[in-house]
Amino acid sequence: MHDGGVLRHLFERDGMPVEVPTGAPLTDADLKAGLLREVDLFAGLSLAQLKEISRTLPMTTCQTGGLVTSPDVDEERLYIVKRGRVRLYRLTPDGKQLTLDILDKGRIVGRMSWLAQELTDAYAEAIEDAVICSFTPGELQRLIDRYPSIGLNIIRYLSDRLASSEREREVMAFRSVEQRLATRLLELAHRFGQPENDGTAIDARLTQQELADMIGTSRETLATTISSLRERRILQMENHRVVLLDIDGLRELSEV
Amino acid sequence: MHDGGVLRHLFERDGMPVEVPTGAPLTDADLKAGLLREVDLFAGLSLAQLKEISRTLPMTTCQTGGLVTSPDVDEERLYIVKRGRVRLYRLTPDGKQLTLDILDKGRIVGRMSWLAQELTDAYAEAIEDAVICSFTPGELQRLIDRYPSIGLNIIRYLSDRLASSEREREVMAFRSVEQRLATRLLELAHRFGQPENDGTAIDARLTQQELADMIGTSRETLATTISSLRERRILQMENHRVVLLDIDGLRELSEV
DNA sequence: TCGGATGTGTGGGCCGCATTACATCCATTG
DNA sequence: CAATGGATGTAATGCGGCCCACACATCCGA
């Protein structure tokens, strides 16, 4: 098993203060309002309203590798990613990880008794330096009372997540590793892809272990699958960058 | 593959009117309000408000085996189960089914562009005679405007579903068939169990195929797993009824 | 300069499970 | 009453993928 993550967890669990929502709070109101603007949760609000909101919300930074939150944190709180990327994952008793989602700008995680149970057993780790903003349940309640559209935005967000989560269940149940990998790479390309001379690069540093955790397989199996796809000129992968060379071929694999 | 479901789908797809929200609408306002009362969605509303609501909502019946709705239905609509049980499942291109959830009293499914994408690719089939009530997006919007607590109830509901869906992803990724079966049986017992002289019976007619679809395995593998558990005096299963004899043993299996 | 981490590539053994192929054993229904 | 079709039990076979055990490369910090 890949012990990096696990050991870090154990370490941090053992009384070490979780190092995270600890960065220096940002101060510039306009900057903060600008960041909020890109958040789906606040879609439909005016800039003035965003400034109003941003005055009250603490915004913190979290550096790569830090835990934004974990099941061990008792406090109920909702986190919104403003900048950077956060990996949401579950940890099995024997140390295996399953990455549930990569959250970027505008996405939310958290746990509140009356909302968002999702994080009950999931860890959230910054995989890039991230700017995070967070609420308590009370603050969120106030916001919803004042701006009802926020409630609707939450509904929309949760139901998107639910739809894709249930799609994943089917994929895990019936598809081979190669098919799951193809599916996942296409999705990553859709979300983080950028054209490159000879194909589409996925703009994220990914180790093979991380990819394996996303599709629920072992590091070794993933490596041989990648090799096979590389031989077939479907993709290439070097120093943590994946470049898709034959999107159509990949799509064909994923759809069989 | 078990073609019962598939053939029925094909049949119904081919222009046959989906036979479902077609039962005679119920008329007694008090009865309807009583049914609404048990629905989480309307938690927190007074009986008078429920009567008010029930006047406007169509309530229909759907008999065992009927499809409440399917991805082929274009209309956007939200369904609430009042009576009976509805099985929510996905269908793969090659005819395999994965049961996502069993919905009973008070649970909702549906698809709306601004809410509840969940049903985008899922079928909902009554596995017992059911009473269903449904909204259009407009009606729901009106209800939320009038009774904001409904919006919060939806959020709570979706986030529950999301949490359990993501738990399922982990289970599918890492657990053996026996472990998945144990986990699922415990969950079914929790939701539908009733004590019996020698154990806990699961109050639902379940074929082995249906159980297999719930945990994403084949009918044959499930049969041998059941046999093994039966030999170990952990459960018994006869004419579509499962009785758990050794809950602790089962829990031990599921937790390893 | 030398370990020690950390990431990658590959091969062999083993086992879980999908698949295939039957054989019962009902419950219908003609 | 046979006949049909659904649900069940079980055994043989093959393969995908996990686990283990390496060999190697790169990038550190001491």
XYZ file of C-alpha atoms (C1' of nucleotides) in Angstrom:
572
model
C 0.000 0.000 0.000
C 1.136 3.554 -0.584
C 1.856 4.750 2.852
C 2.528 8.381 2.212
C -1.034 9.439 2.666
C -1.834 6.987 5.387
C 1.158 7.844 7.476
C 0.444 11.470 7.137
C -3.049 10.840 8.386
C -1.931 8.867 11.343
C 0.567 11.515 12.112
C -1.922 14.288 11.964
C -4.499 12.310 13.851
C -2.129 11.868 16.741
C -2.793 15.205 18.217
C -0.893 17.270 15.690
C -2.993 20.304 14.884
C -4.432 19.853 11.445
C -2.441 22.425 9.669
C -5.053 23.801 7.530
C -7.457 26.627 7.669
C -4.533 28.507 9.104
C -3.110 30.674 6.333
C -3.257 34.413 6.617
C -6.804 35.618 5.986
C -7.090 37.652 2.827
C -8.100 41.203 3.345
C -8.886 42.969 0.114
C -12.676 43.063 -0.133
C -12.729 43.476 -3.879
C -10.439 40.534 -4.370
C -12.624 38.417 -2.171
C -15.782 39.473 -3.931
C -14.134 38.619 -7.223
C -13.332 35.162 -5.981
C -16.844 34.641 -4.716
C -18.197 35.581 -8.073
C -16.813 32.425 -9.590
C -18.573 30.265 -7.069
C -21.676 28.479 -8.306
C -23.170 28.744 -4.892
C -23.465 32.483 -5.313
C -24.615 32.478 -8.907
C -27.249 35.081 -9.524
C -26.149 37.548 -6.897
C -25.024 41.055 -7.703
C -21.486 42.249 -7.157
C -22.673 44.470 -4.340
C -24.246 41.506 -2.620
C -21.066 39.510 -3.061
C -19.042 42.261 -1.419
C -21.508 42.326 1.408
C -21.144 38.586 1.850
C -17.393 38.559 1.474
C -17.029 40.995 4.369
C -18.394 38.421 6.740
C -16.727 35.270 5.507
C -13.301 34.157 6.639
C -11.081 33.149 3.764
C -7.994 31.091 4.398
C -5.246 29.464 2.424
C -4.145 25.889 2.510
C -0.934 24.675 0.979
C -0.397 21.621 -1.139
C -0.700 18.441 0.847
C -2.601 20.016 3.711
C -5.888 18.617 4.910
C -8.741 21.040 4.495
C -10.825 18.913 6.784
C -11.306 15.317 7.830
C -13.761 13.076 9.635
C -11.738 13.660 12.783
C -12.682 17.311 12.853
C -15.786 17.566 14.972
C -16.762 21.062 14.072
C -19.566 21.420 11.584
C -18.499 23.607 8.761
C -18.925 24.066 5.053
C -15.924 24.776 2.852
C -15.878 26.410 -0.548
C -12.880 26.102 -2.823
C -11.882 29.405 -4.350
C -8.515 28.676 -5.834
C -6.500 25.547 -6.298
C -7.778 21.997 -6.141
C -8.913 19.763 -3.371
C -9.094 16.002 -3.504
C -11.999 14.393 -1.700
C -11.369 10.798 -0.701
C -12.340 7.966 1.580
C -9.925 5.858 3.531
C -10.568 2.183 4.229
C -9.545 0.576 7.517
C -6.648 -1.151 5.770
C -5.338 2.061 4.303
C -6.693 2.022 0.780
C -7.944 5.247 -0.632
C -10.764 5.926 -3.033
C -10.782 9.391 -4.518
C -14.368 10.526 -4.782
C -13.884 13.809 -6.568
C -11.493 16.577 -7.409
C -12.976 19.872 -6.308
C -11.924 23.075 -7.957
C -13.103 26.635 -8.058
C -16.625 26.996 -6.791
C -17.187 23.548 -5.430
C -18.162 22.912 -1.872
C -17.651 20.242 0.748
C -18.531 19.998 4.312
C -20.575 18.393 6.945
C -23.542 19.765 8.771
C -26.143 17.829 10.607
C -28.919 19.344 8.554
C -26.993 19.376 5.285
C -24.165 17.768 3.490
C -23.613 14.539 5.310
C -21.263 13.768 2.492
C -18.133 14.497 4.394
C -19.036 12.269 7.276
C -16.345 9.796 6.326
C -14.309 11.617 3.740
C -11.041 13.486 3.814
C -10.381 16.658 1.851
C -6.772 17.320 0.912
C -5.376 20.249 -1.043
C -3.478 18.944 -4.051
C -2.543 22.460 -5.075
C -2.168 25.546 -2.937
C -5.757 26.476 -2.316
C -7.853 29.350 -1.098
C -10.754 28.171 0.988
C -13.671 30.002 2.445
C -15.856 28.483 5.099
C -19.111 28.883 7.019
C -20.660 27.648 10.143
C -24.206 26.298 9.907
C -25.530 29.490 11.447
C -23.866 31.678 8.875
C -25.150 29.579 6.039
C -28.649 29.677 7.462
C -28.455 33.468 7.607
C -27.233 33.617 4.046
C -30.022 31.427 2.764
C -32.639 33.432 4.592
C -31.277 36.558 3.035
C -30.580 35.204 -0.439
C -32.923 32.299 -1.154
C -31.231 31.582 -4.454
C -28.325 30.189 -2.482
C -30.581 27.409 -1.284
C -31.509 26.532 -4.829
C -27.876 26.601 -5.853
C -27.081 24.108 -3.136
C -29.834 21.827 -4.357
C -28.502 22.006 -7.866
C -24.987 21.308 -6.689
C -25.934 18.330 -4.559
C -28.029 16.793 -7.245
C -25.193 17.080 -9.771
C -22.891 15.344 -7.343
C -25.461 12.659 -6.674
C -25.983 11.985 -10.367
C -22.286 11.573 -11.025
C -21.787 9.493 -7.919
C -24.440 7.021 -9.003
C -22.982 6.892 -12.485
C -19.706 5.938 -10.818
C -21.371 3.144 -8.915
C -22.434 1.544 -12.159
C -18.983 1.973 -13.637
C -17.332 0.359 -10.619
C -19.802 -2.495 -10.667
C -19.461 -3.583 -14.270
C -16.440 -2.134 -16.026
C -12.884 -3.378 -16.337
C -9.908 -1.387 -15.161
C -9.109 -0.301 -18.709
C -12.643 0.904 -19.275
C -12.725 2.725 -15.973
C -9.416 4.374 -16.721
C -10.596 5.481 -20.152
C -13.787 6.893 -18.689
C -11.961 8.730 -15.969
C -9.327 10.187 -18.265
C -12.005 11.529 -20.577
C -13.726 13.136 -17.664
C -10.482 14.663 -16.415
C -9.743 15.944 -19.902
C -13.189 17.457 -20.012
C -12.645 19.283 -16.770
C -8.937 20.053 -16.791
C -7.856 19.429 -20.365
C -5.933 21.876 -22.482
C -4.930 21.410 -26.114
C -1.316 20.666 -26.856
C 0.522 20.267 -30.130
C -0.070 16.546 -30.355
C -3.095 15.985 -28.189
C -4.900 17.062 -25.053
C -2.942 17.465 -21.865
C -4.558 17.017 -18.490
C -3.578 19.990 -16.445
C -2.877 18.307 -13.151
C 0.124 16.607 -11.680
C -0.969 13.027 -11.206
C 1.076 10.137 -9.956
C 0.019 6.678 -11.032
C -0.972 5.953 -7.478
C -3.347 8.903 -7.533
C -4.880 7.771 -10.785
C -5.254 4.269 -9.395
C -7.053 5.617 -6.338
C -9.500 7.405 -8.608
C -10.660 4.246 -10.316
C -10.280 1.885 -7.395
C -7.443 -0.319 -8.605
C -3.892 -1.124 -7.592
C -0.861 0.884 -8.598
C 0.646 -2.085 -10.434
C -2.428 -2.850 -12.481
C -2.710 0.792 -13.421
C 0.915 0.860 -14.554
C 0.455 -2.052 -16.926
C -2.791 -0.584 -18.237
C -1.030 2.702 -18.939
C 1.774 0.822 -20.683
C -0.713 -0.928 -22.878
C -2.454 2.310 -23.816
C 0.910 3.921 -24.471
C 1.897 1.137 -26.846
C -1.343 1.635 -28.680
C -0.521 5.350 -29.083
C -3.628 6.318 -27.188
C -1.859 8.376 -24.587
C 1.486 9.186 -23.112
C 2.393 9.835 -19.516
C 5.615 11.281 -18.246
C 6.615 13.005 -15.068
C 3.092 13.149 -13.724
C 1.509 14.602 -16.818
C -0.967 12.671 -18.926
C -1.409 13.637 -22.579
C -4.257 12.068 -24.507
C -3.245 11.416 -28.098
C -6.306 9.603 -29.406
C -9.453 10.865 -27.785
C -11.700 8.917 -30.117
C -9.895 5.694 -29.414
C -10.246 6.373 -25.735
C -13.931 7.101 -26.091
C -14.371 3.843 -27.913
C -12.713 1.970 -25.088
C -14.841 3.641 -22.485
C -18.107 3.005 -24.281
C -17.796 -0.691 -25.003
C -28.865 -12.179 -18.275
C -32.203 -11.936 -16.610
C -34.329 -10.655 -19.412
C -37.551 -9.995 -17.605
C -36.706 -6.398 -16.932
C -34.931 -5.765 -20.149
C -37.652 -7.127 -22.351
C -40.226 -5.172 -20.515
C -38.191 -2.074 -21.091
C -37.791 -2.681 -24.754
C -41.442 -3.374 -24.999
C -42.431 -0.236 -23.251
C -39.940 1.836 -25.110
C -41.411 0.825 -28.400
C -44.224 3.266 -28.275
C -46.322 1.481 -25.703
C -47.635 4.059 -23.317
C -45.772 3.672 -20.087
C -48.495 2.269 -17.997
C -47.907 4.113 -14.948
C -49.054 7.339 -13.477
C -52.422 6.195 -14.696
C -54.305 4.807 -11.713
C -57.435 6.510 -10.544
C -56.546 9.714 -8.701
C -57.431 9.546 -5.036
C -60.001 12.011 -3.938
C -60.365 12.114 -0.182
C -58.521 15.227 0.923
C -57.970 14.027 4.454
C -56.543 10.747 3.281
C -54.183 12.573 0.986
C -53.098 14.978 3.665
C -52.473 12.019 5.951
C -50.247 10.427 3.367
C -48.346 13.656 2.821
C -47.712 13.894 6.492
C -45.388 10.915 6.391
C -43.256 12.488 3.718
C -39.946 13.912 4.854
C -40.208 16.562 2.224
C -43.109 18.129 4.080
C -41.726 17.740 7.557
C -42.459 20.750 9.684
C -45.669 21.789 7.983
C -48.993 21.915 9.770
C -51.871 19.638 8.919
C -53.798 22.573 7.478
C -50.893 23.361 5.188
C -50.706 19.736 4.129
C -54.387 19.759 3.227
C -53.837 22.915 1.263
C -50.986 21.273 -0.623
C -52.761 17.999 -1.142
C -55.596 19.746 -2.936
C -53.272 20.766 -5.715
C -51.173 17.649 -6.117
C -52.182 14.763 -8.340
C -51.809 11.430 -6.642
C -51.759 8.269 -8.669
C -51.303 4.576 -8.140
C -48.872 2.276 -9.819
C -49.083 -1.465 -9.636
C -46.297 -3.926 -8.994
C -43.946 -4.179 -11.908
C -44.984 -0.896 -13.453
C -42.450 1.775 -14.289
C -42.980 4.960 -12.366
C -40.703 6.732 -14.759
C -37.680 6.124 -16.928
C -34.977 7.994 -18.817
C -37.162 7.746 -21.897
C -39.770 9.981 -20.373
C -38.943 13.486 -21.496
C -41.197 15.324 -19.133
C -39.520 16.865 -16.130
C -41.251 15.772 -13.011
C -40.573 14.912 -9.405
C -42.160 11.843 -7.833
C -42.801 11.155 -4.196
C -43.512 7.666 -2.964
C -46.440 7.550 -0.561
C -47.163 3.880 -0.299
C -45.425 0.772 -1.497
C -41.847 0.496 -2.684
C -40.033 1.636 -5.754
C -36.761 0.243 -7.005
C -34.387 2.741 -8.572
C -31.903 1.193 -10.949
C -29.564 1.766 -13.862
C -29.436 -0.357 -16.959
C -26.178 -0.983 -18.821
C -26.067 -1.214 -22.601
C -25.683 -4.993 -22.353
C -28.700 -5.403 -20.141
C -27.196 -5.623 -16.683
C -28.959 -3.831 -13.912
C -27.585 -2.113 -10.859
C -30.143 -1.301 -8.199
C -29.267 2.052 -6.704
C -31.846 2.255 -3.987
C -35.172 1.024 -2.736
C -37.453 3.971 -2.143
C -40.285 3.734 0.300
C -42.663 6.079 1.990
C -41.535 9.646 1.792
C -38.642 9.270 -0.577
C -38.431 11.202 -3.790
C -37.007 10.741 -7.244
C -37.175 12.744 -10.333
C -35.408 14.781 -12.862
C -35.516 18.497 -13.335
C -33.004 20.595 -15.113
C -32.473 22.752 -12.061
C -32.751 19.936 -9.560
C -32.409 16.254 -9.142
C -30.383 15.154 -12.109
C -30.270 11.812 -10.406
C -32.878 10.215 -12.559
C -31.166 11.209 -15.780
C -30.210 7.639 -16.518
C -32.140 5.655 -13.969
C -35.356 3.686 -14.076
C -37.893 3.617 -11.263
C -40.019 0.495 -10.993
C -42.719 -0.269 -8.461
C -41.884 -3.502 -6.681
C -45.070 -3.299 -4.647
C -48.305 -1.589 -5.511
C -47.478 2.026 -4.891
C -49.127 5.373 -4.435
C -47.160 8.125 -6.085
C -47.592 11.845 -6.048
C -45.812 14.086 -8.493
C -44.971 17.678 -9.315
C -43.878 19.680 -12.251
C -40.942 22.031 -11.736
C -43.315 24.992 -11.641
C -45.408 23.492 -8.884
C -42.379 22.681 -6.815
C -41.037 26.171 -7.265
C -44.348 27.581 -6.047
C -44.298 25.261 -3.053
C -40.785 26.261 -2.079
C -41.582 29.941 -2.384
C -44.532 29.457 -0.123
C -42.981 27.011 2.332
C -39.215 27.581 2.425
C -38.704 24.635 4.752
C -39.402 22.370 1.793
C -36.219 23.638 0.179
C -34.224 22.729 3.261
C -35.855 19.327 3.381
C -34.771 18.697 -0.172
C -31.227 19.652 0.692
C -31.227 17.283 3.611
C -32.654 14.499 1.515
C -30.172 14.911 -1.317
C -27.232 15.053 0.987
C -28.295 11.836 2.701
C -28.548 10.127 -0.638
C -25.162 11.486 -1.677
C -23.512 10.249 1.496
C -24.833 6.745 1.093
C -24.039 6.688 -2.601
C -20.417 7.539 -1.941
C -20.218 4.954 0.787
C -21.427 2.462 -1.795
C -18.681 3.476 -4.190
C -16.071 2.529 -1.641
C -17.787 -0.760 -0.941
C -17.942 -1.643 -4.624
C -14.328 -0.698 -5.094
C -12.743 -2.765 -2.370
C -15.036 -5.416 -0.930
C -15.667 -8.998 -1.932
C -19.079 -10.292 -2.898
C -19.590 -11.866 0.503
C -18.721 -8.651 2.272
C -20.955 -6.617 0.018
C -23.812 -9.022 0.556
C -23.376 -8.900 4.324
C -23.318 -5.119 4.262
C -26.385 -4.901 2.101
C -28.387 -7.399 4.113
C -27.649 -5.495 7.290
C -28.802 -2.315 5.663
C -31.986 -3.955 4.386
C -32.633 -5.391 7.839
C -32.161 -1.950 9.293
C -34.702 -0.459 6.932
C -37.175 -3.265 6.416
C -36.373 -5.768 9.139
C -38.891 -7.209 11.546
C -38.172 -9.601 14.398
C -39.190 -13.193 13.976
C -39.036 -16.154 16.338
C -35.578 -17.225 15.236
C -34.076 -14.071 13.800
C -34.793 -10.954 11.797
C -36.813 -11.231 8.613
C -36.393 -8.777 5.790
C -39.839 -7.657 4.870
C -39.524 -7.625 1.113
C -39.925 -10.260 -1.529
C -36.476 -10.572 -3.045
C -35.350 -12.963 -5.726
C -31.685 -13.861 -5.824
C -31.394 -11.991 -9.081
C -32.685 -8.848 -7.388
C -30.233 -9.246 -4.537
C -27.425 -9.785 -7.024
C -28.362 -6.585 -8.840
C -28.121 -4.690 -5.582
C -24.524 -5.615 -4.970
C -23.380 -5.760 -8.571
C -22.651 -9.445 -8.952
C -23.964 -12.367 -10.978
C -26.953 -14.475 -9.995
C -24.834 -17.623 -9.807
C -22.160 -16.150 -7.581
C -24.845 -14.823 -5.298
C -26.447 -18.265 -5.063
C -23.246 -19.931 -3.922
C -22.580 -17.114 -1.461
C -26.052 -17.564 0.001
C -25.466 -21.313 0.218
C -22.270 -20.740 2.104
C -23.928 -18.367 4.562
C -26.788 -20.798 4.984
C -24.403 -23.618 5.865
C -22.802 -21.406 8.438
C -26.236 -20.783 10.011
C -25.945 -17.076 9.367
C -29.138 -16.751 7.399
C -31.806 -18.693 5.629
C -33.622 -17.822 2.443
C -36.705 -19.486 1.115
C -39.352 -18.436 -1.319
C -38.042 -14.909 -1.655
C -37.766 -14.180 2.019
C -34.452 -13.660 3.751
C -34.207 -14.296 7.480
C -31.046 -13.253 9.273
C -30.184 -15.720 12.013
C -26.868 -14.373 13.209
C -26.732 -10.614 12.932
C -23.459 -10.376 14.816
C -21.798 -12.895 12.550
C -23.039 -10.946 9.590
C -21.752 -7.708 11.005
C -18.384 -9.305 11.539
C -18.276 -10.378 7.911
C -19.198 -6.935 6.690
C -16.652 -5.147 8.785
C -13.521 -7.121 8.033
C 28.756 11.555 -2.416
C 25.920 8.604 -0.597
C 21.900 6.903 1.209
C 16.855 7.280 1.527
C 12.424 8.626 -0.360
C 9.470 8.475 -3.970
C 7.767 7.145 -8.391
C 7.806 3.735 -12.298
C 8.007 -0.790 -15.079
C 7.438 -5.885 -15.192
C 6.785 -10.723 -14.214
C 4.766 -14.807 -11.539
C 1.432 -16.990 -8.507
C -2.944 -17.159 -6.886
C -7.866 -16.495 -6.180
C -12.307 -14.432 -6.809
C -15.732 -14.248 -9.760
C -18.001 -14.049 -14.542
C -19.360 -17.234 -17.696
C -21.220 -21.380 -19.405
C -23.754 -25.266 -18.891
C -26.815 -28.134 -16.762
C -30.323 -30.101 -13.360
C -34.074 -29.372 -10.240
C -38.103 -27.551 -8.413
C -41.861 -24.997 -8.335
C -46.068 -22.162 -10.175
C -48.765 -21.246 -13.968
C -51.559 -22.138 -17.899
C -53.143 -24.318 -21.823
C -51.872 -33.392 -17.027
C -48.148 -32.154 -19.622
C -45.856 -28.036 -20.872
C -43.735 -23.836 -20.197
C -41.195 -20.503 -17.869
C -39.255 -18.510 -13.581
C -36.316 -19.216 -9.712
C -32.748 -21.903 -7.762
C -28.416 -24.991 -6.887
C -23.807 -26.493 -8.381
C -19.837 -27.695 -10.958
C -16.033 -26.784 -14.673
C -13.368 -23.392 -16.938
C -10.960 -19.281 -17.877
C -9.407 -14.690 -17.001
C -8.781 -10.260 -14.773
C -6.588 -8.135 -11.364
C -4.472 -8.273 -6.473
C -0.425 -9.236 -4.109
C 4.474 -9.970 -3.801
C 8.987 -9.302 -5.319
C 11.926 -7.349 -7.757
C 15.030 -3.731 -10.746
C 15.524 1.000 -11.941
C 15.332 5.991 -12.201
C 15.017 10.552 -10.042
C 15.254 13.664 -6.612
C 16.341 15.012 -2.567
C 18.879 16.217 2.248
C 22.753 14.968 5.132
